[in-house]
Short mmCIF file of C-alpha atoms and ligand atoms in Angstrom, two decimals:
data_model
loop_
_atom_site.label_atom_id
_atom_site.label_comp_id
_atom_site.label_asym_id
_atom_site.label_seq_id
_atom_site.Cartn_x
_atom_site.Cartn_y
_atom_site.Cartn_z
CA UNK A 202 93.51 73.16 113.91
CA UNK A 203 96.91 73.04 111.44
CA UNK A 204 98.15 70.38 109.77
CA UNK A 205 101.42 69.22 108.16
CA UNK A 206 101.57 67.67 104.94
CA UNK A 207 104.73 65.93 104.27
CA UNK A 208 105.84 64.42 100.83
CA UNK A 209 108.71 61.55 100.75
CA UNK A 210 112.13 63.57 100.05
CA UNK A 211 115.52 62.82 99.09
CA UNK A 212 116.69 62.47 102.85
CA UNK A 213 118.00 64.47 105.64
CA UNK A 214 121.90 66.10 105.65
CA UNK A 215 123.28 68.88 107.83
CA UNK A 216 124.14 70.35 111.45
CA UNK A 217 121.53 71.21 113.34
CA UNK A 218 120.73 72.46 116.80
CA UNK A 219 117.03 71.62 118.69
CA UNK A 220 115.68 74.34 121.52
CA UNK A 221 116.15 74.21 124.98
CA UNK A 222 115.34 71.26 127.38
CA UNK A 223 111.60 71.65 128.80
CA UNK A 224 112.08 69.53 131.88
CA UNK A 225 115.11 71.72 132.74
CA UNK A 226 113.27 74.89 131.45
CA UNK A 227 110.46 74.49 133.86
CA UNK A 228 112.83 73.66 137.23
CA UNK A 229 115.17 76.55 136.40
CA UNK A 230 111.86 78.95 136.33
CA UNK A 231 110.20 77.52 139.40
CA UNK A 232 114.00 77.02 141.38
CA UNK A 233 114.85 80.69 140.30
CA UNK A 234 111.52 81.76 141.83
CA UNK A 235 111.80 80.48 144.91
CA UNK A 236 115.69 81.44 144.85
CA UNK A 237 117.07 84.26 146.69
CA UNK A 238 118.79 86.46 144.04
CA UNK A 239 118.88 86.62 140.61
CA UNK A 240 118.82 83.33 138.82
CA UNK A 241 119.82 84.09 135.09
CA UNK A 242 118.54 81.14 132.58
CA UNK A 243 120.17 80.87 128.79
CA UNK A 244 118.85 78.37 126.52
CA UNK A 245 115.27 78.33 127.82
CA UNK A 246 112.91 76.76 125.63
CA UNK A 247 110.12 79.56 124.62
CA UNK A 248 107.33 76.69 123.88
CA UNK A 249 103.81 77.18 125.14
CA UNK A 250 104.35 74.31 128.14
CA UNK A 251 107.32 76.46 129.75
CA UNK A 252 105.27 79.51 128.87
CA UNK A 253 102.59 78.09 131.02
CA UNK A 254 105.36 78.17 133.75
CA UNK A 255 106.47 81.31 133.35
CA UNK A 256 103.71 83.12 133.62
CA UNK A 257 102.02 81.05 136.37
CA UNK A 258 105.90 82.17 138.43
CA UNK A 259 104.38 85.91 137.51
CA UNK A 260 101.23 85.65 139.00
CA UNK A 261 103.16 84.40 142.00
CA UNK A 262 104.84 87.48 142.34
CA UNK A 263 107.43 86.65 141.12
CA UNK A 264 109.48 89.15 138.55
CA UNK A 265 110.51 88.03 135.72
CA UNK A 266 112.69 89.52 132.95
CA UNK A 267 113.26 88.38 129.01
CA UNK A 268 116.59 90.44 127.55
CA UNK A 269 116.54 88.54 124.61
CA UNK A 270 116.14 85.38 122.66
CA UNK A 271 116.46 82.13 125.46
CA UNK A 272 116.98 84.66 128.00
CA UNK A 273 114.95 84.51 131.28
CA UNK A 274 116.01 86.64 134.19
CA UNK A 275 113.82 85.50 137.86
CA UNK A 276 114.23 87.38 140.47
CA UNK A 277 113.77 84.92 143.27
CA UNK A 278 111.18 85.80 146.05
CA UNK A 279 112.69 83.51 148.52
CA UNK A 280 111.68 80.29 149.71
CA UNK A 281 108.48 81.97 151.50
CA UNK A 282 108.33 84.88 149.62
CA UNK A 283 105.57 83.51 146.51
CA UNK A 284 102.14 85.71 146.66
CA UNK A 285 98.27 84.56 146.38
CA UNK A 286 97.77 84.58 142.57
CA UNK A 287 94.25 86.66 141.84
CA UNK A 288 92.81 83.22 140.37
CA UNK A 289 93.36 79.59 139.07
CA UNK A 290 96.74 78.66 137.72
CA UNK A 291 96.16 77.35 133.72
CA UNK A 292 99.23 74.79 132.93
CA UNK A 293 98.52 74.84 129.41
CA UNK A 294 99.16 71.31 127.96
CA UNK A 295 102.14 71.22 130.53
CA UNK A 296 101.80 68.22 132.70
CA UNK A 297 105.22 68.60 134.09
CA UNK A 298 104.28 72.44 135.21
CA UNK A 299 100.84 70.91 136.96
CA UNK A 300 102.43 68.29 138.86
CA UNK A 301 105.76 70.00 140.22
CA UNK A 302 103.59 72.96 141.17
CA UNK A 303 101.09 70.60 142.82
CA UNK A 304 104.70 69.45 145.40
CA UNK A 305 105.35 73.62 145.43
CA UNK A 306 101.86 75.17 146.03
CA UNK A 307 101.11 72.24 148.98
CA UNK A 308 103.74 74.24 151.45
CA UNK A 309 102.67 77.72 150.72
CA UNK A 310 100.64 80.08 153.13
CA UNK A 311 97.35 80.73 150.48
CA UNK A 312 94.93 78.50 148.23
CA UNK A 313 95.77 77.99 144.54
CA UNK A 314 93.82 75.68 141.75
CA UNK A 315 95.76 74.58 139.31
CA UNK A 316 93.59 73.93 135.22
CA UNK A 317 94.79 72.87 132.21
CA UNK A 318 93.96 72.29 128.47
CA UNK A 319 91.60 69.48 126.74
CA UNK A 320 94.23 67.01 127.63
CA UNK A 321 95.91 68.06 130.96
CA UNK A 322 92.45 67.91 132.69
CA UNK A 323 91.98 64.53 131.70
CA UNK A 324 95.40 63.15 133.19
CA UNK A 325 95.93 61.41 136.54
CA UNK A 326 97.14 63.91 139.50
CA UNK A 327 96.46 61.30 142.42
CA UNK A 328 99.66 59.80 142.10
CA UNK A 329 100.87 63.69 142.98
CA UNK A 330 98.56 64.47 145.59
CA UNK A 331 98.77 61.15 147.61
CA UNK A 332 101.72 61.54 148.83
CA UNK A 333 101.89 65.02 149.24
CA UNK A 334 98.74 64.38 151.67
CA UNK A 335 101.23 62.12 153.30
CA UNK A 336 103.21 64.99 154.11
CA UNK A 337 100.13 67.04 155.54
CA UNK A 338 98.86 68.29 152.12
CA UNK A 339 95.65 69.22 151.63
CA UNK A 340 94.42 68.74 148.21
CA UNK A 341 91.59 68.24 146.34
CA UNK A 342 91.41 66.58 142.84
CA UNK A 343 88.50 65.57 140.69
CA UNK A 344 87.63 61.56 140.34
CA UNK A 345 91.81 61.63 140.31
CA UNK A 346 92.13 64.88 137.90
CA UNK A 347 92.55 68.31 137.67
CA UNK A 348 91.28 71.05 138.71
CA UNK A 349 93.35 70.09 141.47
CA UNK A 350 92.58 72.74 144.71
CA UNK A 351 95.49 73.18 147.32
CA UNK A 352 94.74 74.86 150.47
CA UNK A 353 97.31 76.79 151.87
CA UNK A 354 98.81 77.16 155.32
CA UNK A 355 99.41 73.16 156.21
CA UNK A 356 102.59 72.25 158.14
CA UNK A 357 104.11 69.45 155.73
CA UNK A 358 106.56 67.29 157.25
CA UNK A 359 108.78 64.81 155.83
CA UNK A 360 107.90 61.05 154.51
CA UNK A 361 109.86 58.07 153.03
CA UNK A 362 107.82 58.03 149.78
CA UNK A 363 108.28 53.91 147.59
CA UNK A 364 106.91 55.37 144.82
CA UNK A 365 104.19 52.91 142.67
CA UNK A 366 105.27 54.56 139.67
CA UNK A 367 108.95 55.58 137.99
CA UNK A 368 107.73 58.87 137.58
CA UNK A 369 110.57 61.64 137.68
CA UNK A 370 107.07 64.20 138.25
CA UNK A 371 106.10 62.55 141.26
CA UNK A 372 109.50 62.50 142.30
CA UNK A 373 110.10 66.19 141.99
CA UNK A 374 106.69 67.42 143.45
CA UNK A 375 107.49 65.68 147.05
CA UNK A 376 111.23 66.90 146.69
CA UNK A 377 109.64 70.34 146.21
CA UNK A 378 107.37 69.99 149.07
CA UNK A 379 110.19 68.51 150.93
CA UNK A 380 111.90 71.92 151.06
CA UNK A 381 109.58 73.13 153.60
CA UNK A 382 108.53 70.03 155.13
CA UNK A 383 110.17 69.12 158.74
CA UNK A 384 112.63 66.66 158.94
CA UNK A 385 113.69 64.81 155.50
CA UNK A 386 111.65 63.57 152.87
CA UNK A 387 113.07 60.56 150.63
CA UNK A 388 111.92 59.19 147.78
CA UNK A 389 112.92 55.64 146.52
CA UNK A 390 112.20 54.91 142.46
CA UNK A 391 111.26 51.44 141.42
CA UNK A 392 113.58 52.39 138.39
CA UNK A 393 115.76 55.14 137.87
CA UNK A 394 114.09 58.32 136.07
CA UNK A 395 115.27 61.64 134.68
CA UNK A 396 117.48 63.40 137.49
CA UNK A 397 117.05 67.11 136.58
CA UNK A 398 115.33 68.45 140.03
CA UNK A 399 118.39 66.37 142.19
CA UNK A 400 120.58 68.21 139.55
CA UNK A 401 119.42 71.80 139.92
CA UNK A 402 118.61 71.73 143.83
CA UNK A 403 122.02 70.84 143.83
CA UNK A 404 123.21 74.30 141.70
CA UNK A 405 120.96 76.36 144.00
CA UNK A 406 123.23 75.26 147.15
CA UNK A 407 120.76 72.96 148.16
CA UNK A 408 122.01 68.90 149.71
CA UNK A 409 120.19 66.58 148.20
CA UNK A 410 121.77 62.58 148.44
CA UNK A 411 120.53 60.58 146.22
CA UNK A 412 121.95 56.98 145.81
CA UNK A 413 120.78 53.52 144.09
CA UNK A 414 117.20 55.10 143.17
CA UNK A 415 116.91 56.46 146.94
CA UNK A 416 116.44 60.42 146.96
CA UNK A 417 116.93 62.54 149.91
CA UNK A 418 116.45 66.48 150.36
CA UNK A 419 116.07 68.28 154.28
CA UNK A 420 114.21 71.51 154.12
CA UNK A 421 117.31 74.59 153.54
CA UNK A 422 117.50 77.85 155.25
CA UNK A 423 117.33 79.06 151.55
CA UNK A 424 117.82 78.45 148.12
CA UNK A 425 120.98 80.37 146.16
CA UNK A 426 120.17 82.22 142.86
CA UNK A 427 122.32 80.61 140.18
CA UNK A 428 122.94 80.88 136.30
CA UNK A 429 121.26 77.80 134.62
CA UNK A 430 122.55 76.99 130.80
CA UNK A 431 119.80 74.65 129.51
CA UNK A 432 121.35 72.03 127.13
CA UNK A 433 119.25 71.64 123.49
CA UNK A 434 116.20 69.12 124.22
CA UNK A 435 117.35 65.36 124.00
CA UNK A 436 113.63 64.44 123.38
CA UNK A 437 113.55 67.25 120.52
CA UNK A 438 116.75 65.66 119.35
CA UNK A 439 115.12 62.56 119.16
CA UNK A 440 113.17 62.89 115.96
CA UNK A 441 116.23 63.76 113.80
CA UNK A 442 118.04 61.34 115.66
CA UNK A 443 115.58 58.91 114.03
CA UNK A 444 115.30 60.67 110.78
CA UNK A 445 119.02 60.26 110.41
CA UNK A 446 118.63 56.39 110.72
CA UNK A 447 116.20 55.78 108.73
CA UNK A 448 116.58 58.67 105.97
CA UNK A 449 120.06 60.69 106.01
CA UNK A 450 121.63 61.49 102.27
CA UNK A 451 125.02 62.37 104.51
CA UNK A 452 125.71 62.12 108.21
CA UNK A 453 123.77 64.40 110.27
CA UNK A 454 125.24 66.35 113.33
CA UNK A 455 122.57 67.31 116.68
CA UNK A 456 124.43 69.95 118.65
CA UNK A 457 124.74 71.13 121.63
CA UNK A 458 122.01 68.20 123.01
CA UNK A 459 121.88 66.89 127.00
CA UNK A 460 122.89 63.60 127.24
CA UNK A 461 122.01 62.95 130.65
CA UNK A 462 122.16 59.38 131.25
CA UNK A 463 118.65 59.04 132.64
CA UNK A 464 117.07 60.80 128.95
CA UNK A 465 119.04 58.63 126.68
CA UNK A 466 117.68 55.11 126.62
CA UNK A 467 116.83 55.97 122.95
CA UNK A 468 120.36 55.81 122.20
CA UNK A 469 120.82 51.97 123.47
CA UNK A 470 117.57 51.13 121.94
CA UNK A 471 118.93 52.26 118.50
CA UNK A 472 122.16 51.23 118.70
CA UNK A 473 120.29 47.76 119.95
CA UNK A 474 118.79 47.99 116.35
CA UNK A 475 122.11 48.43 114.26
CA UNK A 476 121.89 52.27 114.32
CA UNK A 477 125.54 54.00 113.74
CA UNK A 478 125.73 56.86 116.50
CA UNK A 479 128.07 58.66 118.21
CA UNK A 480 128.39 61.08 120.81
CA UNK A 481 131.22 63.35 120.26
CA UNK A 482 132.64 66.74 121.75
CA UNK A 483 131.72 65.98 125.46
CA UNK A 484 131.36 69.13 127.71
CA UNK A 485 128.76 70.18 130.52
CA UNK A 486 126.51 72.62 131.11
CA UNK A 487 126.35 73.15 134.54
CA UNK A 488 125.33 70.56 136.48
CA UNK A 489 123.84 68.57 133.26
CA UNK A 490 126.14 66.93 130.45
CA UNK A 491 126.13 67.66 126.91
CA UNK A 492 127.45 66.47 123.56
CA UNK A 493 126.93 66.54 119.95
CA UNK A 494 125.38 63.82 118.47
CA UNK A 495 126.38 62.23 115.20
CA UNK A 496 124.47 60.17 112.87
CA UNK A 497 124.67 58.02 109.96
CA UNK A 498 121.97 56.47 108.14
CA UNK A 499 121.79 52.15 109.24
CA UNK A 500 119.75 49.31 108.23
CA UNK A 501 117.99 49.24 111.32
CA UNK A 502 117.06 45.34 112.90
CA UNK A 503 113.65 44.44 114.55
CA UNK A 504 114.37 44.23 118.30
CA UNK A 505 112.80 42.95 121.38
CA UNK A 506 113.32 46.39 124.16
CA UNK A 507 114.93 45.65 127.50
CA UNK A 508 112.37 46.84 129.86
CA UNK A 509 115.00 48.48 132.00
CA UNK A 510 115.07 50.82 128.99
CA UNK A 511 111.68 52.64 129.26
CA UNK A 512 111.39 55.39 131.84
CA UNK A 513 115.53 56.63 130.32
CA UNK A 514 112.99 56.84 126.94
CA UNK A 515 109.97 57.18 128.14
CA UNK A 516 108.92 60.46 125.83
CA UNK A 517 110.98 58.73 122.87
CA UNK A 518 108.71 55.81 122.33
CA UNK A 519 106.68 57.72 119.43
CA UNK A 520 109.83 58.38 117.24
CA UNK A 521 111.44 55.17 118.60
CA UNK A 522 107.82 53.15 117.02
CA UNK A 523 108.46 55.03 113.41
CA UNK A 524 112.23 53.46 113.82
CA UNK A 525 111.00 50.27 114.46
CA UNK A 526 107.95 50.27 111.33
CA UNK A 527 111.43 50.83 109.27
CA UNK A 528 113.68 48.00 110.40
CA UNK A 529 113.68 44.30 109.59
CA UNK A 530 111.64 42.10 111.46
CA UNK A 531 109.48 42.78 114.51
CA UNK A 532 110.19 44.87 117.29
CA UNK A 533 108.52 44.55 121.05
CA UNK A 534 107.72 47.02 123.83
CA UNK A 535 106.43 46.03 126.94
CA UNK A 536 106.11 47.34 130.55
CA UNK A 537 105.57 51.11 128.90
CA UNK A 538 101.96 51.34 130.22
CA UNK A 539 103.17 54.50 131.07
CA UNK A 540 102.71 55.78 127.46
CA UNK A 541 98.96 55.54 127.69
CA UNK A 542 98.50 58.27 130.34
CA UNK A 543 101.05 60.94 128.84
CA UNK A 544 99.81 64.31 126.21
CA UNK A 545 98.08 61.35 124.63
CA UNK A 546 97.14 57.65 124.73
CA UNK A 547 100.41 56.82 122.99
CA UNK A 548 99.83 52.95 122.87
CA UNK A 549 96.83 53.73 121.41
CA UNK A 550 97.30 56.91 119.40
CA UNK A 551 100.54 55.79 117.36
CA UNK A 552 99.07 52.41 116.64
CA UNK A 553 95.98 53.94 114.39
CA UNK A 554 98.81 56.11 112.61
CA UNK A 555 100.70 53.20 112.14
CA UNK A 556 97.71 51.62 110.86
CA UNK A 557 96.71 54.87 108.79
CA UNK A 558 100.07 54.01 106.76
CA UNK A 559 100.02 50.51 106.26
CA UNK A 560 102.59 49.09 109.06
CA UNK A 561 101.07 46.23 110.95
CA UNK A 562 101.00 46.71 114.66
CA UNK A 563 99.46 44.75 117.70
CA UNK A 564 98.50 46.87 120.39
CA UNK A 565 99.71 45.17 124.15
CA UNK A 566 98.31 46.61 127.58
CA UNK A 567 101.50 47.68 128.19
CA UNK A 568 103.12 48.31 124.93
CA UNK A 569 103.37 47.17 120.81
CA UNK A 570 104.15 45.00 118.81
CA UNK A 571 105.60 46.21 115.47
CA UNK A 572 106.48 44.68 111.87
CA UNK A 573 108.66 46.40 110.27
CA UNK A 574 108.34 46.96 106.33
CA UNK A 575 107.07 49.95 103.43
CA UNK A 576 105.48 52.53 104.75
CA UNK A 577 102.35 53.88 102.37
CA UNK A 578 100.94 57.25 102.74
CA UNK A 579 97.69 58.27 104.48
CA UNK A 580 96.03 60.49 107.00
CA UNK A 581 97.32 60.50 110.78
CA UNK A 582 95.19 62.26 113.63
CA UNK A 583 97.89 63.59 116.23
CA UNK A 584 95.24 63.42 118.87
CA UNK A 585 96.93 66.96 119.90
CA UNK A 586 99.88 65.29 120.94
CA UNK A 587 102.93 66.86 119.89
CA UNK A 588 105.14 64.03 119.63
CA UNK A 589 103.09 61.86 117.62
CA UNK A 590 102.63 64.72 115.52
CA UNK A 591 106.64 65.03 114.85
CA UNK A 592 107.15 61.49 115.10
CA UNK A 593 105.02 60.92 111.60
CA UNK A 594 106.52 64.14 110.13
CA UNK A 595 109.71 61.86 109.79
CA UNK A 596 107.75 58.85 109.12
CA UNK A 597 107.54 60.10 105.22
CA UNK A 598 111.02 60.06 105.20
CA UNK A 599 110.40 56.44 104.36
CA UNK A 600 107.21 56.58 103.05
CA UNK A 601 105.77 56.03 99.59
CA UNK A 602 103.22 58.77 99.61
CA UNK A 603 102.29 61.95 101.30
CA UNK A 604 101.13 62.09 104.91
CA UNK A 605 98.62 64.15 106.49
CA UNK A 606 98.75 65.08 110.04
CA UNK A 607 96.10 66.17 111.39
CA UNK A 608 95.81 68.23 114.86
CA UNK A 609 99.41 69.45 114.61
CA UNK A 610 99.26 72.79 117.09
CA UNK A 611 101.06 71.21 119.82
CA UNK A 612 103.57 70.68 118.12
CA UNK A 613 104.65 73.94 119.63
CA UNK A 614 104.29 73.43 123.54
CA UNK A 615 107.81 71.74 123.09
CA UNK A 616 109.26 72.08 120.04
CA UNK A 617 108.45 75.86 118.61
CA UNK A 618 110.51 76.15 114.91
CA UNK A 619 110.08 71.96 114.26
CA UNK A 620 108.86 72.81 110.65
CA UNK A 621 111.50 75.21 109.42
CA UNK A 622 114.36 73.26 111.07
CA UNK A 623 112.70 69.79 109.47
CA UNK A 624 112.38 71.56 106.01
CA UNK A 625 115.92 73.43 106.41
CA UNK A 626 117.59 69.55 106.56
CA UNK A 627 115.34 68.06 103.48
CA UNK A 628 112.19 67.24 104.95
CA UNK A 629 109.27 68.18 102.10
CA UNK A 630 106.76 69.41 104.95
CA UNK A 631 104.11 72.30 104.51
CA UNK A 632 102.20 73.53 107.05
CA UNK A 633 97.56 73.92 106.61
CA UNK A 634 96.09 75.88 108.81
C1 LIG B 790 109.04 64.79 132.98
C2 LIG B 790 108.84 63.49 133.39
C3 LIG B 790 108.17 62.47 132.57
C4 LIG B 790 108.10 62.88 131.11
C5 LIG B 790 107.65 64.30 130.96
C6 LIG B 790 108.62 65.24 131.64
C7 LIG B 790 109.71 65.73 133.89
O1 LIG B 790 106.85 62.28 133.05
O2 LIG B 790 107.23 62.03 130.40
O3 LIG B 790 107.56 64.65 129.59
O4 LIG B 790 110.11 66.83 133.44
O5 LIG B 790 109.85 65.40 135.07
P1 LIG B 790 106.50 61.18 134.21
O6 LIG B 790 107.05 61.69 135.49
O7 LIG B 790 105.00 61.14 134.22
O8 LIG B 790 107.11 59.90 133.74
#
């Protein structure tokens, strides 16, 4: 198990570019394979999570090509051309890869099991599997987790799914399964979450309506190979987002970053605070915007976060807590109960590091309460989750003393490169193995 050890530093400065979106990583890999034609990906993230992906497409007979550096060629099998893998399926740490194949596997003609890591096998997949069963699914999960077993050969048909949760995951497994369901399948979000599978199904020639949180797909005749350009990582962005406002020397340029509305409810939160952002050089990639984003360092202001906020942030809320133990006053999140079922308990997890360097915290069901003020050093246990990892990494921008970080592998399932890129813009951070 590695760990980072990070000394406080003179502050960030530079232009800097993050790696590939994972969300849109995995849905260009798993669109492409069930695509007919080539789909050609650039930008695709090479962390472990979308490795999972990629090689789980493979064993699906699927081919797949690397030419170079963020360079994935699939060649699509067709929407019922995917083969019997010779055994279980391992996601990795990739609960994004376990759920959306959960929606994919339920409509195809053979069995698959689908494993994961330490942490994937202890995360809920019943809010997957129900309603795919809905649809004529047949799966099997374990009191609610994985292995999850999916027999093959059921006839799914289309449901009108209010989803419980705002989960974009749930979302995207019953669109999946609703491209070989009869009739149409909808899905209506109690809040609006990230829109990448509506996006993409779109690129591959597929109609897909989605209005006021209500998302509709009918099964196509097939799916059209496309190119897919995947934008840098707004959630990988995120940490030097916040290491800008709380420790830039000089202004500090993320290029080249998706800005899709529905990923960047860090933004308002930090500009809620007093940060000084801005989004400049607009362009798209594809079907997904993208901008650079500027940043200068801001005496950041204790706030109370709209609700509202929380699923357009919902993976931001580690590096948003460090920017919140470094502004005035307190700061309160609530309704993110969310956070305690994600790579980590991260209620839970970030308020003991918090603790481990001296910012007082109050942990809420569904959220925390932070005071702001100095940050000490001390010794931080990741818990294996990669943000919470990176999100303390940045904490000793502000901090008084070293921090340990304990547990720090992860770190690589999304963000592969996070320690040279942190130490290339001033961040004192060594690596133990
Ligand atoms: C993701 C959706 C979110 C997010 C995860 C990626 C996706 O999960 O936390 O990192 O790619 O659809 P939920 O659907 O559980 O909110």
């Amino acid at each position: 198990m590695a760990d980072f050890f990070v000394e406080p530093s003179a502050g960030i400065a530079g232009r800097l570019r993050v790696p590939g979106d994972k969300s849109i990583s995995h849905r260009a890999l798993m669109l492409g394979a069930i695509a007919a034609g080539t789909t050609r990906v650039t930008g695709f993230l090479e962390g472990e999570d979308c490795l999972s992906t990629l090689q789980a497409v493979a064993r699906l007979g699927v081919t797949v090509h690397r030419p170079g550096p963020g360079e994935v060629h699939v060649e699509g099998a067709g929407l019922r051309g995917l083969k019997a893998p010779d055994g279980v399926l391992d996601m990795g740490n990739a609960g994004t890869a376990m759920r959306l194949f959960m929606g994919l596997m339920s409509a195809q003609p053979f069995d698959t099991e689908l494993i994961g890591d330490a942490s994937l096998m202890r995360r809920p997949m019943e809010r997957v599997a129900k309603p795919l069963r809905s649809m004529g699914a047949r799966i099997e999960t374990q009191d609610g987790r994985p292995p999850v077993r999916i027999q093959g050969g059921a006839d799914l048909h289309g449901i009108r799914y209010e989803m419980p949760v705002a989960s974009a995951q749930v979302k995207s497994a019953v669109l999946l399964a609703g491209l070989y369901a009869q009739g149409e399948t909808t899905v209506v979000e109690p809040a609006v979450t990230r829109d990448h599978t509506e996006r993409m199904l779109q690129s591959f020639g597929v109609a897909v309506t989605a209005r006021g949180g209500t998302v509709s797909v009918s099964p196509p005749a097939q799916l059209e190979a496309t190119s897919v350009a995947v934008p840098g990582d707004f959630s990988s962005a995120a940490f030097f987002i916040v290491a800008a406002c709380i420790g830039a020397r000089e202004p500090v340029v993320i290029e080249g970053v998706g800005v899709n509305p529905t990923r960047t409810g860090l933004l308002e939160m930090l500009a809620l605070m007093g940060a000084d952002l801005r989004l400049v050089n607009h362009r798209s990639a594809g079907a997904e915007p993208v901008a650079d984003i500027e940043v200068r360092p801001a005496r950041l202001r204790g706030v109370r976060v709209p609700e509202r906020l929380v699923p357009l942030a919902i993976d931001e809320f580690p590096a948003f807590f460090v920017a919140a133990a470094c502004a005035e006053g307190e700061t309160l999140v609530t309704g993110a109960e969310e956070l305690r079922v994600k790579e980590s308990d991260r209620i839970a997890v970030m308020a003991r590091g918090l603790d481990a360097v001296g910012v007082r915290n109050e942990v809420l069901p569904d959220g925390l309460r932070i005071e702001g003020g100095p940050l000490g050093g001390g010794v931080v246990d990741s818990h294996g989750d990669h943000r919470v990892a990176m999100s303390f990494a940045i904490a000793s921008l502000r901090a008084s003393a070293a921090i340990q970080i304990r547990d720090v592998a992860n770190v690589a399932t999304s963000f592969p490169g996070f320690a040279d890129l942190a130490r290339a813009v001033g961040l004192k951070l060594h690596e133990r193995p």
